[in-house]
PDB file of C-alpha atoms in Angstrom:
ATOM      1  CA  MET A   1     -66.275-192.693  55.834  1.00  0.00           C
ATOM      2  CA  SER A   2     -65.816-188.960  55.526  1.00  0.00           C
ATOM      3  CA  VAL A   3     -67.830-186.727  53.239  1.00  0.00           C
ATOM      4  CA  SER A   4     -66.024-183.909  51.510  1.00  0.00           C
ATOM      5  CA  ASN A   5     -67.672-180.543  50.960  1.00  0.00           C
ATOM      6  CA  GLU A   6     -65.334-179.880  48.044  1.00  0.00           C
ATOM      7  CA  PRO A   7     -66.987-179.761  44.602  1.00  0.00           C
ATOM      8  CA  ALA A   8     -66.283-182.706  42.369  1.00  0.00           C
ATOM      9  CA  THR A   9     -63.651-182.084  39.732  1.00  0.00           C
ATOM     10  CA  VAL A  10     -64.268-182.950  36.110  1.00  0.00           C
ATOM     11  CA  ARG A  11     -61.248-184.235  34.298  1.00  0.00           C
ATOM     12  CA  PRO A  12     -60.909-183.279  30.613  1.00  0.00           C
ATOM     13  CA  TYR A  13     -60.833-186.020  28.006  1.00  0.00           C
ATOM     14  CA  VAL A  14     -57.277-187.035  27.197  1.00  0.00           C
ATOM     15  CA  PRO A  15     -56.801-189.514  24.357  1.00  0.00           C
ATOM     16  CA  GLY A  16     -54.962-192.587  25.550  1.00  0.00           C
ATOM     17  CA  PRO A  17     -53.300-195.458  23.723  1.00  0.00           C
ATOM     18  CA  LYS A  18     -56.598-197.404  23.355  1.00  0.00           C
ATOM     19  CA  ASN A  19     -58.554-194.574  21.756  1.00  0.00           C
ATOM     20  CA  GLN A  20     -55.827-192.441  20.224  1.00  0.00           C
ATOM     21  CA  GLY A  21     -57.416-189.480  18.449  1.00  0.00           C
ATOM     22  CA  ARG A  22     -60.977-190.749  18.784  1.00  0.00           C
ATOM     23  CA  ALA A  23     -63.740-189.080  20.755  1.00  0.00           C
ATOM     24  CA  PRO A  24     -65.127-190.944  23.767  1.00  0.00           C
ATOM     25  CA  VAL A  25     -68.004-193.290  23.061  1.00  0.00           C
ATOM     26  CA  VAL A  26     -71.272-191.901  24.423  1.00  0.00           C
ATOM     27  CA  PRO A  27     -74.202-194.319  24.744  1.00  0.00           C
ATOM     28  CA  PRO A  28     -77.118-193.179  22.537  1.00  0.00           C
ATOM     29  CA  ALA A  29     -79.494-192.628  25.467  1.00  0.00           C
ATOM     30  CA  THR A  30     -77.137-190.058  26.981  1.00  0.00           C
ATOM     31  CA  ALA A  31     -76.004-188.378  23.774  1.00  0.00           C
ATOM     32  CA  PRO A  32     -77.088-184.703  23.963  1.00  0.00           C
ATOM     33  CA  ASP A  33     -78.861-184.776  20.586  1.00  0.00           C
ATOM     34  CA  HIS A  34     -80.657-188.118  21.150  1.00  0.00           C
ATOM     35  CA  PRO A  35     -84.457-187.597  21.090  1.00  0.00           C
ATOM     36  CA  GLY A  36     -84.914-189.693  24.230  1.00  0.00           C
ATOM     37  CA  THR A  37     -82.582-187.519  26.258  1.00  0.00           C
ATOM     38  CA  LEU A  38     -84.271-185.454  28.926  1.00  0.00           C
ATOM     39  CA  GLN A  39     -82.398-182.250  29.545  1.00  0.00           C
ATOM     40  CA  PRO A  40     -83.131-181.045  33.083  1.00  0.00           C
ATOM     41  CA  HIS A  41     -81.619-177.650  32.370  1.00  0.00           C
ATOM     42  CA  ARG A  42     -84.074-177.215  29.484  1.00  0.00           C
ATOM     43  CA  PRO A  43     -87.490-178.269  30.784  1.00  0.00           C
ATOM     44  CA  HIS A  44     -90.153-179.044  28.215  1.00  0.00           C
ATOM     45  CA  LEU A  45     -92.575-176.236  29.088  1.00  0.00           C
ATOM     46  CA  ALA A  46     -95.401-174.741  27.052  1.00  0.00           C
ATOM     47  CA  ARG A  47     -94.786-171.622  25.009  1.00  0.00           C
ATOM     48  CA  ARG A  48     -97.940-169.587  25.342  1.00  0.00           C
ATOM     49  CA  PRO A  49    -100.194-168.580  23.649  1.00  0.00           C
ATOM     50  CA  ALA A  50     -99.431-171.128  20.888  1.00  0.00           C
ATOM     51  CA  TRP A  51     -99.031-174.040  23.333  1.00  0.00           C
ATOM     52  CA  ASP A  52     -96.031-175.634  21.678  1.00  0.00           C
ATOM     53  CA  CYS A  53     -92.935-176.901  23.511  1.00  0.00           C
ATOM     54  CA  ARG A  54     -90.137-174.407  24.150  1.00  0.00           C
ATOM     55  CA  VAL A  55     -87.494-177.077  23.560  1.00  0.00           C
ATOM     56  CA  CYS A  56     -88.696-179.376  20.770  1.00  0.00           C
ATOM     57  CA  ASN A  57     -91.445-177.209  19.180  1.00  0.00           C
ATOM     58  CA  GLU A  58     -93.924-180.092  19.300  1.00  0.00           C
ATOM     59  CA  ALA A  59     -97.485-179.617  20.526  1.00  0.00           C
ATOM     60  CA  TRP A  60     -97.332-179.373  24.328  1.00  0.00           C
ATOM     61  CA  PRO A  61     -97.439-181.587  26.305  1.00  0.00           C
ATOM     62  CA  CYS A  62     -94.817-183.252  24.121  1.00  0.00           C
ATOM     63  CA  GLN A  63     -93.628-186.791  24.834  1.00  0.00           C
ATOM     64  CA  PRO A  64     -90.703-185.705  27.075  1.00  0.00           C
ATOM     65  CA  ALA A  65     -93.051-183.398  29.036  1.00  0.00           C
ATOM     66  CA  ARG A  66     -95.508-186.270  29.475  1.00  0.00           C
ATOM     67  CA  MET A  67     -92.728-188.521  30.727  1.00  0.00           C
ATOM     68  CA  LEU A  68     -91.519-185.916  33.215  1.00  0.00           C
ATOM     69  CA  LEU A  69     -95.037-185.072  34.408  1.00  0.00           C
ATOM     70  CA  GLY A  70     -95.908-188.757  34.730  1.00  0.00           C
ATOM     71  CA  ALA A  71     -92.796-189.335  36.822  1.00  0.00           C
ATOM     72  CA  GLU A  72     -93.426-186.269  38.975  1.00  0.00           C
ATOM     73  CA  TYR A  73     -97.071-187.185  39.652  1.00  0.00           C
ATOM     74  CA  ARG A  74     -96.668-190.984  39.623  1.00  0.00           C
ATOM     75  CA  HIS A  75     -98.131-191.299  43.109  1.00  0.00           C
ATOM     76  CA  ASN A  76    -101.011-188.866  42.572  1.00  0.00           C
ATOM     77  CA  LEU A  77    -102.599-189.199  39.146  1.00  0.00           C
ATOM     78  CA  ALA A  78    -105.690-187.300  40.327  1.00  0.00           C
ATOM     79  CA  ALA A  79    -103.514-184.227  40.955  1.00  0.00           C
ATOM     80  CA  LEU A  80    -101.957-184.665  37.510  1.00  0.00           C
ATOM     81  CA  GLY A  81    -105.439-184.768  35.995  1.00  0.00           C
ATOM     82  CA  ILE A  82    -106.415-181.560  37.783  1.00  0.00           C
ATOM     83  CA  TYR A  83    -103.138-179.864  36.792  1.00  0.00           C
ATOM     84  CA  MET A  84    -103.545-180.834  33.141  1.00  0.00           C
ATOM     85  CA  SER A  85    -107.249-179.824  33.187  1.00  0.00           C
ATOM     86  CA  GLN A  86    -106.182-176.346  34.266  1.00  0.00           C
ATOM     87  CA  HIS A  87    -103.732-176.220  31.375  1.00  0.00           C
ATOM     88  CA  LEU A  88    -106.466-177.442  29.033  1.00  0.00           C
ATOM     89  CA  GLN A  89    -108.668-174.511  30.065  1.00  0.00           C
ATOM     90  CA  LEU A  90    -105.790-172.042  29.626  1.00  0.00           C
ATOM     91  CA  ALA A  91    -105.030-173.494  26.185  1.00  0.00           C
ATOM     92  CA  MET A  92    -108.689-173.198  25.142  1.00  0.00           C
ATOM     93  CA  ASP A  93    -108.675-169.530  26.184  1.00  0.00           C
ATOM     94  CA  ASP A  94    -105.290-168.704  24.608  1.00  0.00           C
ATOM     95  CA  LEU A  95    -105.927-170.524  21.336  1.00  0.00           C
ATOM     96  CA  GLY A  96    -109.409-169.022  21.088  1.00  0.00           C
ATOM     97  CA  ARG A  97    -107.922-165.535  21.377  1.00  0.00           C
ATOM     98  CA  LEU A  98    -104.997-166.369  19.061  1.00  0.00           C
ATOM     99  CA  TYR A  99    -107.204-167.846  16.308  1.00  0.00           C
ATOM    100  CA  PRO A 100    -110.668-166.239  16.727  1.00  0.00           C
ATOM    101  CA  SER A 101    -111.844-167.336  13.266  1.00  0.00           C
ATOM    102  CA  ASN A 102    -110.789-170.945  13.915  1.00  0.00           C
ATOM    103  CA  PRO A 103    -111.531-171.779  17.583  1.00  0.00           C
ATOM    104  CA  PRO A 104    -109.793-174.791  19.121  1.00  0.00           C
ATOM    105  CA  ASN A 105    -111.416-178.208  18.955  1.00  0.00           C
ATOM    106  CA  GLY A 106    -112.227-179.218  22.535  1.00  0.00           C
ATOM    107  CA  ASN A 107    -112.114-182.950  21.737  1.00  0.00           C
ATOM    108  CA  ALA A 108    -108.664-182.652  20.171  1.00  0.00           C
ATOM    109  CA  LEU A 109    -107.389-180.665  23.152  1.00  0.00           C
ATOM    110  CA  TYR A 110    -108.846-183.246  25.542  1.00  0.00           C
ATOM    111  CA  GLU A 111    -106.942-185.971  23.692  1.00  0.00           C
ATOM    112  CA  ARG A 112    -103.780-183.881  23.776  1.00  0.00           C
ATOM    113  CA  PHE A 113    -103.903-182.808  27.444  1.00  0.00           C
ATOM    114  CA  LEU A 114    -105.740-185.555  29.313  1.00  0.00           C
ATOM    115  CA  SER A 115    -106.124-188.822  27.410  1.00  0.00           C
ATOM    116  CA  TRP A 116    -102.521-189.910  27.998  1.00  0.00           C
ATOM    117  CA  ILE A 117    -103.042-190.013  31.779  1.00  0.00           C
ATOM    118  CA  ARG A 118    -103.853-193.579  32.733  1.00  0.00           C
ATOM    119  CA  ASN A 119    -104.582-195.218  36.065  1.00  0.00           C
ATOM    120  CA  LYS A 120    -101.618-197.485  36.690  1.00  0.00           C
ATOM    121  CA  GLY A 121    -102.549-198.313  40.260  1.00  0.00           C
ATOM    122  CA  PRO A 122    -103.688-201.656  41.648  1.00  0.00           C
ATOM    123  CA  MET A 123    -107.218-201.013  40.377  1.00  0.00           C
ATOM    124  CA  GLY A 124    -106.603-200.932  36.626  1.00  0.00           C
ATOM    125  CA  PRO A 125    -109.260-200.483  33.932  1.00  0.00           C
ATOM    126  CA  ASP A 126    -110.227-204.198  34.040  1.00  0.00           C
ATOM    127  CA  HIS A 127    -110.869-204.228  37.785  1.00  0.00           C
ATOM    128  CA  PRO A 128    -114.584-204.767  38.617  1.00  0.00           C
ATOM    129  CA  MET A 129    -114.683-201.648  40.824  1.00  0.00           C
ATOM    130  CA  ALA A 130    -113.249-199.434  38.075  1.00  0.00           C
ATOM    131  CA  ARG A 131    -116.522-199.430  36.141  1.00  0.00           C
TER     132      ARG A 131
END
């Protein structure tokens, strides 16, 4: 089997006899405007100092960002916890400067940044050694 170094060619959509004049059917999970679609060319990153998502304008980490972070750190949840704790501290500082008369609620930020991280390893929350 030989491997070609040539870039793959993308053929344009040409209506055929089966789908004359109709657009190709795109499954909902891959449709560009579907909320479950993760767009790698548009990463769900925080817009500082407000800490909302640059793509979907939800509070960061939004659900797509959580999914991507969870996948990236799936083998090292401790590192994910440390990473998100650093972002929690940055958010506390930024939001405190942005809204000095209404400082951020630390409990709410904890829920937003850290509570979604769960131990999914062999020693789950019901394991006797997890207590």
